[in-house]
PDB file of C-alpha atoms in Angstrom:
ATOM      1  CA  UNK U1447     -44.130-169.352 -97.321  1.00  0.00           C
ATOM      2  CA  UNK U1448     -45.766-171.480-100.039  1.00  0.00           C
ATOM      3  CA  UNK U1449     -48.012-173.144 -97.499  1.00  0.00           C
ATOM      4  CA  UNK U1450     -49.015-169.815 -96.012  1.00  0.00           C
ATOM      5  CA  UNK U1451     -49.854-168.219 -99.367  1.00  0.00           C
ATOM      6  CA  UNK U1452     -51.818-171.200-100.670  1.00  0.00           C
ATOM      7  CA  UNK U1453     -53.779-171.620 -97.451  1.00  0.00           C
ATOM      8  CA  UNK U1454     -54.445-167.876 -97.275  1.00  0.00           C
ATOM      9  CA  UNK U1455     -56.035-167.997-100.711  1.00  0.00           C
ATOM     10  CA  UNK U1456     -57.973-171.132 -99.772  1.00  0.00           C
ATOM     11  CA  UNK U1457     -59.406-169.494 -96.662  1.00  0.00           C
ATOM     12  CA  UNK U1458     -60.332-166.447 -98.693  1.00  0.00           C
ATOM     13  CA  UNK U1459     -61.996-168.645-101.313  1.00  0.00           C
ATOM     14  CA  UNK U1460     -63.954-170.676 -98.769  1.00  0.00           C
ATOM     15  CA  UNK U1461     -65.353-167.580 -97.105  1.00  0.00           C
ATOM     16  CA  UNK U1462     -65.975-165.679-100.332  1.00  0.00           C
ATOM     17  CA  UNK U1463     -67.739-168.493-102.201  1.00  0.00           C
ATOM     18  CA  UNK U1464     -69.708-169.691 -99.177  1.00  0.00           C
ATOM     19  CA  UNK U1465     -71.165-166.318 -98.245  1.00  0.00           C
ATOM     20  CA  UNK U1466     -71.611-165.316-101.886  1.00  0.00           C
ATOM     21  CA  UNK U1467     -73.794-168.349-102.587  1.00  0.00           C
ATOM     22  CA  UNK U1468     -75.785-167.636 -99.452  1.00  0.00           C
ATOM     23  CA  UNK U1469     -76.395-164.017-100.426  1.00  0.00           C
ATOM     24  CA  UNK U1470     -77.199-165.035-103.997  1.00  0.00           C
ATOM     25  CA  UNK U1471     -79.721-167.682-102.927  1.00  0.00           C
ATOM     26  CA  UNK U1472     -82.587-165.292-103.734  1.00  0.00           C
ATOM     27  CA  UNK U1473     -81.618-165.523-107.410  1.00  0.00           C
ATOM     28  CA  UNK U1474     -81.994-169.313-107.540  1.00  0.00           C
ATOM     29  CA  UNK U1475     -85.483-170.262-106.312  1.00  0.00           C
ATOM     30  CA  UNK U1476     -88.850-168.559-106.300  1.00  0.00           C
ATOM     31  CA  UNK U1477     -89.200-168.233-102.525  1.00  0.00           C
ATOM     32  CA  UNK U1478     -86.361-166.259-100.983  1.00  0.00           C
ATOM     33  CA  UNK U1479     -87.117-167.510 -97.460  1.00  0.00           C
ATOM     34  CA  UNK U1480     -87.084-171.167 -98.495  1.00  0.00           C
ATOM     35  CA  UNK U1481     -83.915-170.567-100.494  1.00  0.00           C
ATOM     36  CA  UNK U1482     -82.087-169.057 -97.543  1.00  0.00           C
ATOM     37  CA  UNK U1483     -83.308-171.781 -95.180  1.00  0.00           C
ATOM     38  CA  UNK U1484     -82.157-174.547 -97.516  1.00  0.00           C
ATOM     39  CA  UNK U1485     -78.787-172.881 -98.145  1.00  0.00           C
ATOM     40  CA  UNK U1486     -78.240-172.944 -94.388  1.00  0.00           C
ATOM     41  CA  UNK U1487     -79.575-176.399 -93.599  1.00  0.00           C
ATOM     42  CA  UNK U1488     -77.434-178.122 -96.247  1.00  0.00           C
ATOM     43  CA  UNK U1489     -74.392-177.438 -94.103  1.00  0.00           C
ATOM     44  CA  UNK U1490     -75.493-180.152 -91.643  1.00  0.00           C
ATOM     45  CA  UNK U1491     -75.027-183.197 -93.919  1.00  0.00           C
ATOM     46  CA  UNK U1492     -71.659-181.840 -95.036  1.00  0.00           C
ATOM     47  CA  UNK U1493     -70.398-182.170 -91.460  1.00  0.00           C
ATOM     48  CA  UNK U1494     -71.277-185.872 -91.514  1.00  0.00           C
ATOM     49  CA  UNK U1495     -69.774-186.277 -94.978  1.00  0.00           C
ATOM     50  CA  UNK U1496     -66.536-184.596 -93.929  1.00  0.00           C
ATOM     51  CA  UNK U1497     -66.207-186.667 -90.767  1.00  0.00           C
ATOM     52  CA  UNK U1498     -66.687-189.820 -92.836  1.00  0.00           C
ATOM     53  CA  UNK U1499     -64.076-189.224 -95.552  1.00  0.00           C
ATOM     54  CA  UNK U1500     -61.430-187.137 -93.818  1.00  0.00           C
ATOM     55  CA  UNK U1501     -59.510-190.008 -92.225  1.00  0.00           C
ATOM     56  CA  UNK U1502     -59.754-192.359 -95.199  1.00  0.00           C
ATOM     57  CA  UNK U1503     -56.441-193.053 -96.920  1.00  0.00           C
ATOM     58  CA  UNK U1504     -58.011-192.700-100.376  1.00  0.00           C
ATOM     59  CA  UNK U1505     -59.164-189.189 -99.490  1.00  0.00           C
ATOM     60  CA  UNK U1506     -57.313-187.496 -96.660  1.00  0.00           C
ATOM     61  CA  UNK U1507     -57.055-183.746 -96.193  1.00  0.00           C
ATOM     62  CA  UNK U1508     -55.425-182.747 -99.474  1.00  0.00           C
ATOM     63  CA  UNK U1509     -57.622-184.710-101.871  1.00  0.00           C
ATOM     64  CA  UNK U1510     -60.765-183.921 -99.898  1.00  0.00           C
ATOM     65  CA  UNK U1511     -60.117-180.188 -99.886  1.00  0.00           C
ATOM     66  CA  UNK U1512     -59.142-180.157-103.561  1.00  0.00           C
ATOM     67  CA  UNK U1513     -62.256-182.065-104.570  1.00  0.00           C
ATOM     68  CA  UNK U1514     -64.659-179.928-102.540  1.00  0.00           C
ATOM     69  CA  UNK U1515     -63.202-176.618-103.702  1.00  0.00           C
ATOM     70  CA  UNK U1516     -63.211-177.648-107.353  1.00  0.00           C
ATOM     71  CA  UNK U1517     -66.755-178.993-107.120  1.00  0.00           C
ATOM     72  CA  UNK U1518     -67.987-175.743-105.584  1.00  0.00           C
ATOM     73  CA  UNK U1519     -66.531-173.893-108.571  1.00  0.00           C
ATOM     74  CA  UNK U1520     -68.048-176.340-111.057  1.00  0.00           C
ATOM     75  CA  UNK U1521     -71.492-175.900-109.507  1.00  0.00           C
ATOM     76  CA  UNK U1522     -71.070-172.136-109.819  1.00  0.00           C
ATOM     77  CA  UNK U1523     -70.221-172.568-113.492  1.00  0.00           C
ATOM     78  CA  UNK U1524     -73.422-174.568-113.818  1.00  0.00           C
ATOM     79  CA  UNK U1525     -75.424-171.575-112.589  1.00  0.00           C
ATOM     80  CA  UNK U1526     -74.134-169.599-115.570  1.00  0.00           C
ATOM     81  CA  UNK U1527     -76.204-171.786-117.897  1.00  0.00           C
ATOM     82  CA  UNK U1528     -79.464-170.181-116.747  1.00  0.00           C
ATOM     83  CA  UNK U1529     -80.784-166.979-118.251  1.00  0.00           C
ATOM     84  CA  UNK U1530     -80.865-163.900-116.000  1.00  0.00           C
ATOM     85  CA  UNK U1531     -83.989-163.818-113.878  1.00  0.00           C
ATOM     86  CA  UNK U1532     -84.752-167.533-114.211  1.00  0.00           C
ATOM     87  CA  UNK U1533     -85.679-169.141-110.889  1.00  0.00           C
ATOM     88  CA  UNK U1534     -86.552-172.819-110.689  1.00  0.00           C
ATOM     89  CA  UNK U1535     -85.864-175.988-108.706  1.00  0.00           C
ATOM     90  CA  UNK U1536     -82.997-177.110-110.943  1.00  0.00           C
ATOM     91  CA  UNK U1537     -81.111-173.862-110.490  1.00  0.00           C
ATOM     92  CA  UNK U1538     -81.714-173.998-106.747  1.00  0.00           C
ATOM     93  CA  UNK U1539     -80.431-177.581-106.619  1.00  0.00           C
ATOM     94  CA  UNK U1540     -77.224-176.628-108.408  1.00  0.00           C
ATOM     95  CA  UNK U1541     -76.741-173.686-106.059  1.00  0.00           C
ATOM     96  CA  UNK U1542     -77.294-175.900-103.016  1.00  0.00           C
ATOM     97  CA  UNK U1543     -74.780-178.388-104.422  1.00  0.00           C
ATOM     98  CA  UNK U1544     -72.197-175.623-104.573  1.00  0.00           C
ATOM     99  CA  UNK U1545     -73.037-174.554-101.032  1.00  0.00           C
ATOM    100  CA  UNK U1546     -72.616-178.109 -99.763  1.00  0.00           C
ATOM    101  CA  UNK U1547     -69.251-178.458-101.493  1.00  0.00           C
ATOM    102  CA  UNK U1548     -67.838-175.202-100.151  1.00  0.00           C
ATOM    103  CA  UNK U1549     -69.192-175.949 -96.664  1.00  0.00           C
ATOM    104  CA  UNK U1550     -67.368-179.281 -96.726  1.00  0.00           C
ATOM    105  CA  UNK U1551     -64.198-177.472 -97.811  1.00  0.00           C
ATOM    106  CA  UNK U1552     -64.611-175.037 -94.919  1.00  0.00           C
ATOM    107  CA  UNK U1553     -64.858-177.968 -92.495  1.00  0.00           C
ATOM    108  CA  UNK U1554     -61.743-179.642 -93.897  1.00  0.00           C
ATOM    109  CA  UNK U1555     -59.644-176.488 -93.949  1.00  0.00           C
ATOM    110  CA  UNK U1556     -60.068-175.973 -90.205  1.00  0.00           C
ATOM    111  CA  UNK U1557     -58.439-179.372 -89.629  1.00  0.00           C
ATOM    112  CA  UNK U1558     -55.907-179.254 -92.449  1.00  0.00           C
ATOM    113  CA  UNK U1559     -54.456-175.820 -91.734  1.00  0.00           C
ATOM    114  CA  UNK U1560     -53.040-176.422 -88.223  1.00  0.00           C
ATOM    115  CA  UNK U1561     -51.345-179.605 -89.401  1.00  0.00           C
ATOM    116  CA  UNK U1562     -49.313-177.717 -92.010  1.00  0.00           C
ATOM    117  CA  UNK U1563     -47.566-175.270 -89.688  1.00  0.00           C
ATOM    118  CA  UNK U1564     -45.004-175.779 -86.903  1.00  0.00           C
ATOM    119  CA  UNK U1565     -46.209-175.711 -83.311  1.00  0.00           C
ATOM    120  CA  UNK U1566     -44.398-172.460 -82.519  1.00  0.00           C
ATOM    121  CA  UNK U1567     -46.413-170.513 -85.114  1.00  0.00           C
ATOM    122  CA  UNK U1568     -49.558-172.635 -85.365  1.00  0.00           C
ATOM    123  CA  UNK U1569     -51.842-170.326 -83.401  1.00  0.00           C
ATOM    124  CA  UNK U1570     -50.585-167.221 -85.157  1.00  0.00           C
ATOM    125  CA  UNK U1571     -50.932-168.854 -88.570  1.00  0.00           C
ATOM    126  CA  UNK U1572     -54.476-170.023 -87.950  1.00  0.00           C
ATOM    127  CA  UNK U1573     -55.466-166.599 -86.615  1.00  0.00           C
ATOM    128  CA  UNK U1574     -53.950-164.856 -89.634  1.00  0.00           C
ATOM    129  CA  UNK U1575     -55.697-167.194 -92.051  1.00  0.00           C
ATOM    130  CA  UNK U1576     -58.999-166.638 -90.296  1.00  0.00           C
ATOM    131  CA  UNK U1577     -58.490-162.891 -90.612  1.00  0.00           C
ATOM    132  CA  UNK U1578     -57.896-163.235 -94.369  1.00  0.00           C
ATOM    133  CA  UNK U1579     -61.110-165.247 -94.627  1.00  0.00           C
ATOM    134  CA  UNK U1580     -63.002-162.249 -93.224  1.00  0.00           C
ATOM    135  CA  UNK U1581     -61.836-160.263 -96.258  1.00  0.00           C
ATOM    136  CA  UNK U1582     -63.604-162.814 -98.436  1.00  0.00           C
ATOM    137  CA  UNK U1583     -66.707-162.410 -96.302  1.00  0.00           C
ATOM    138  CA  UNK U1584     -66.602-158.654 -96.725  1.00  0.00           C
ATOM    139  CA  UNK U1585     -66.344-158.903-100.511  1.00  0.00           C
ATOM    140  CA  UNK U1586     -69.158-161.460-100.534  1.00  0.00           C
ATOM    141  CA  UNK U1587     -71.492-158.740 -99.278  1.00  0.00           C
ATOM    142  CA  UNK U1588     -71.540-157.438-102.846  1.00  0.00           C
ATOM    143  CA  UNK U1589     -72.661-160.814-104.226  1.00  0.00           C
ATOM    144  CA  UNK U1590     -76.366-159.996-104.280  1.00  0.00           C
ATOM    145  CA  UNK U1591     -75.792-156.752-106.170  1.00  0.00           C
ATOM    146  CA  UNK U1592     -73.356-158.344-108.620  1.00  0.00           C
ATOM    147  CA  UNK U1593     -75.749-161.221-109.352  1.00  0.00           C
ATOM    148  CA  UNK U1594     -78.570-158.767-110.033  1.00  0.00           C
ATOM    149  CA  UNK U1595     -76.336-156.652-112.285  1.00  0.00           C
ATOM    150  CA  UNK U1596     -74.486-159.372-114.204  1.00  0.00           C
ATOM    151  CA  UNK U1597     -75.210-162.946-113.047  1.00  0.00           C
ATOM    152  CA  UNK U1598     -72.856-164.541-115.580  1.00  0.00           C
ATOM    153  CA  UNK U1599     -69.891-162.468-114.442  1.00  0.00           C
ATOM    154  CA  UNK U1600     -70.785-163.016-110.790  1.00  0.00           C
ATOM    155  CA  UNK U1601     -71.067-166.802-111.017  1.00  0.00           C
ATOM    156  CA  UNK U1602     -67.964-166.909-113.194  1.00  0.00           C
ATOM    157  CA  UNK U1603     -66.056-165.099-110.436  1.00  0.00           C
ATOM    158  CA  UNK U1604     -67.366-167.491-107.790  1.00  0.00           C
ATOM    159  CA  UNK U1605     -66.503-170.490-109.942  1.00  0.00           C
ATOM    160  CA  UNK U1606     -62.991-169.381-110.835  1.00  0.00           C
ATOM    161  CA  UNK U1607     -62.240-168.650-107.198  1.00  0.00           C
ATOM    162  CA  UNK U1608     -63.321-172.129-106.149  1.00  0.00           C
ATOM    163  CA  UNK U1609     -61.568-174.035-108.932  1.00  0.00           C
ATOM    164  CA  UNK U1610     -58.271-172.131-108.752  1.00  0.00           C
ATOM    165  CA  UNK U1611     -58.081-172.537-104.981  1.00  0.00           C
ATOM    166  CA  UNK U1612     -58.671-176.265-105.410  1.00  0.00           C
ATOM    167  CA  UNK U1613     -55.879-176.526-107.976  1.00  0.00           C
ATOM    168  CA  UNK U1614     -53.496-174.568-105.751  1.00  0.00           C
ATOM    169  CA  UNK U1615     -54.187-177.081-102.983  1.00  0.00           C
ATOM    170  CA  UNK U1616     -52.381-179.705-105.074  1.00  0.00           C
ATOM    171  CA  UNK U1617     -49.161-177.869-104.218  1.00  0.00           C
ATOM    172  CA  UNK U1618     -49.555-178.759-100.536  1.00  0.00           C
ATOM    173  CA  UNK U1619     -48.460-182.006 -98.840  1.00  0.00           C
ATOM    174  CA  UNK U1620     -50.813-184.594 -97.404  1.00  0.00           C
ATOM    175  CA  UNK U1621     -50.839-184.566 -93.581  1.00  0.00           C
ATOM    176  CA  UNK U1622     -52.985-187.629 -92.899  1.00  0.00           C
ATOM    177  CA  UNK U1623     -51.108-190.065 -90.668  1.00  0.00           C
ATOM    178  CA  UNK U1624     -48.170-187.716 -90.083  1.00  0.00           C
ATOM    179  CA  UNK U1625     -47.098-185.793 -87.017  1.00  0.00           C
ATOM    180  CA  UNK U1626     -47.339-181.995 -87.328  1.00  0.00           C
ATOM    181  CA  UNK U1627     -43.906-180.316 -87.265  1.00  0.00           C
ATOM    182  CA  UNK U1628     -42.832-178.820 -83.952  1.00  0.00           C
ATOM    183  CA  UNK U1629     -40.327-176.361 -85.380  1.00  0.00           C
ATOM    184  CA  UNK U1630     -39.100-174.923 -88.653  1.00  0.00           C
ATOM    185  CA  UNK U1631     -36.212-177.404 -88.525  1.00  0.00           C
ATOM    186  CA  UNK U1632     -38.693-180.278 -88.525  1.00  0.00           C
ATOM    187  CA  UNK U1633     -40.504-178.640 -91.410  1.00  0.00           C
ATOM    188  CA  UNK U1634     -37.286-178.374 -93.437  1.00  0.00           C
ATOM    189  CA  UNK U1635     -36.439-182.020 -92.737  1.00  0.00           C
ATOM    190  CA  UNK U1636     -39.896-183.029 -93.865  1.00  0.00           C
ATOM    191  CA  UNK U1637     -39.545-181.047 -97.100  1.00  0.00           C
ATOM    192  CA  UNK U1638     -36.114-182.546 -97.835  1.00  0.00           C
ATOM    193  CA  UNK U1639     -37.421-186.054 -97.228  1.00  0.00           C
ATOM    194  CA  UNK U1640     -40.410-185.446 -99.485  1.00  0.00           C
ATOM    195  CA  UNK U1641     -38.192-184.080-102.277  1.00  0.00           C
ATOM    196  CA  UNK U1642     -35.897-187.086-101.975  1.00  0.00           C
ATOM    197  CA  UNK U1643     -38.795-189.527-102.314  1.00  0.00           C
ATOM    198  CA  UNK U1644     -40.205-187.513-105.231  1.00  0.00           C
ATOM    199  CA  UNK U1645     -36.860-187.532-107.066  1.00  0.00           C
ATOM    200  CA  UNK U1646     -36.513-191.285-106.608  1.00  0.00           C
ATOM    201  CA  UNK U1647     -40.007-191.771-108.023  1.00  0.00           C
ATOM    202  CA  UNK U1648     -39.279-189.540-111.028  1.00  0.00           C
ATOM    203  CA  UNK U1649     -35.976-191.296-111.768  1.00  0.00           C
ATOM    204  CA  UNK U1650     -37.648-194.661-111.511  1.00  0.00           C
ATOM    205  CA  UNK U1651     -40.404-193.642-113.914  1.00  0.00           C
ATOM    206  CA  UNK U1652     -37.912-192.236-116.407  1.00  0.00           C
ATOM    207  CA  UNK U1653     -35.854-195.403-116.190  1.00  0.00           C
ATOM    208  CA  UNK U1654     -38.920-197.532-116.865  1.00  0.00           C
ATOM    209  CA  UNK U1655     -39.956-195.292-119.749  1.00  0.00           C
ATOM    210  CA  UNK U1656     -36.646-195.293-121.575  1.00  0.00           C
ATOM    211  CA  UNK U1657     -35.812-198.914-120.938  1.00  0.00           C
ATOM    212  CA  UNK U1658     -39.361-199.967-121.921  1.00  0.00           C
ATOM    213  CA  UNK U1659     -39.408-202.640-119.257  1.00  0.00           C
ATOM    214  CA  UNK U1660     -42.734-203.858-118.002  1.00  0.00           C
ATOM    215  CA  UNK U1661     -41.653-205.887-115.027  1.00  0.00           C
ATOM    216  CA  UNK U1662     -44.265-206.505-112.339  1.00  0.00           C
ATOM    217  CA  UNK U1663     -41.571-206.195-109.679  1.00  0.00           C
ATOM    218  CA  UNK U1664     -40.515-202.728-110.848  1.00  0.00           C
ATOM    219  CA  UNK U1665     -44.138-201.584-111.060  1.00  0.00           C
ATOM    220  CA  UNK U1666     -44.704-202.772-107.499  1.00  0.00           C
ATOM    221  CA  UNK U1667     -41.670-200.816-106.295  1.00  0.00           C
ATOM    222  CA  UNK U1668     -42.911-197.683-108.092  1.00  0.00           C
ATOM    223  CA  UNK U1669     -46.334-198.071-106.508  1.00  0.00           C
ATOM    224  CA  UNK U1670     -44.823-198.391-103.018  1.00  0.00           C
ATOM    225  CA  UNK U1671     -42.660-195.302-103.534  1.00  0.00           C
ATOM    226  CA  UNK U1672     -45.682-193.301-104.774  1.00  0.00           C
ATOM    227  CA  UNK U1673     -47.663-194.350-101.716  1.00  0.00           C
ATOM    228  CA  UNK U1674     -44.787-193.250 -99.469  1.00  0.00           C
ATOM    229  CA  UNK U1675     -44.818-189.842-101.168  1.00  0.00           C
ATOM    230  CA  UNK U1676     -48.576-189.485-100.586  1.00  0.00           C
ATOM    231  CA  UNK U1677     -48.216-190.424 -96.919  1.00  0.00           C
ATOM    232  CA  UNK U1678     -45.534-187.786 -96.275  1.00  0.00           C
TER     233      UNK U1678
END
């Protein structure tokens, strides 16, 4: 249930922020046609960027999605710094940065989501999440009006949606290098194994803290256990 709720909010956020920034592109630069064209074309390099980092152990699905969602929100916060009605290249660049970040998140979430759910419900889960994303798209239709009425409140809403969804992603497991569960039983076994590794890591850290030992051997064991937790 936790995975479903978090991913549902993430899909909503991706759709809402992505379409909102597209609709609000006329508020960023002086030429509305150039703005819209650029907000669309920036999605191409994000596909290359996503394909490059997604299978790297230092990034993976979880870290990549968290980073992209949070960055999209931060760029939206940056748009709040401009006075209402101001349109220049700097504001357009910040808006395009947010669009690139949320587009990358959208690319990652299509790969990450199926890996989180068992095979028997994978299709249904992905279809349900896609349906929830349409709700975000519907609400994004009001982005242009909200930006014209109160740009600070509008960009604050976009930013909070992106950042909170990125933080919620930290609650999910990393799926890079793991086999997707085939059934709910496999999912429960995976969760129990992950909790066991996490508890061992916590106990080890507490033991090191209270004993105040700084042994290189113990630090190496802690590092290995942390890496095992990330791989699960």
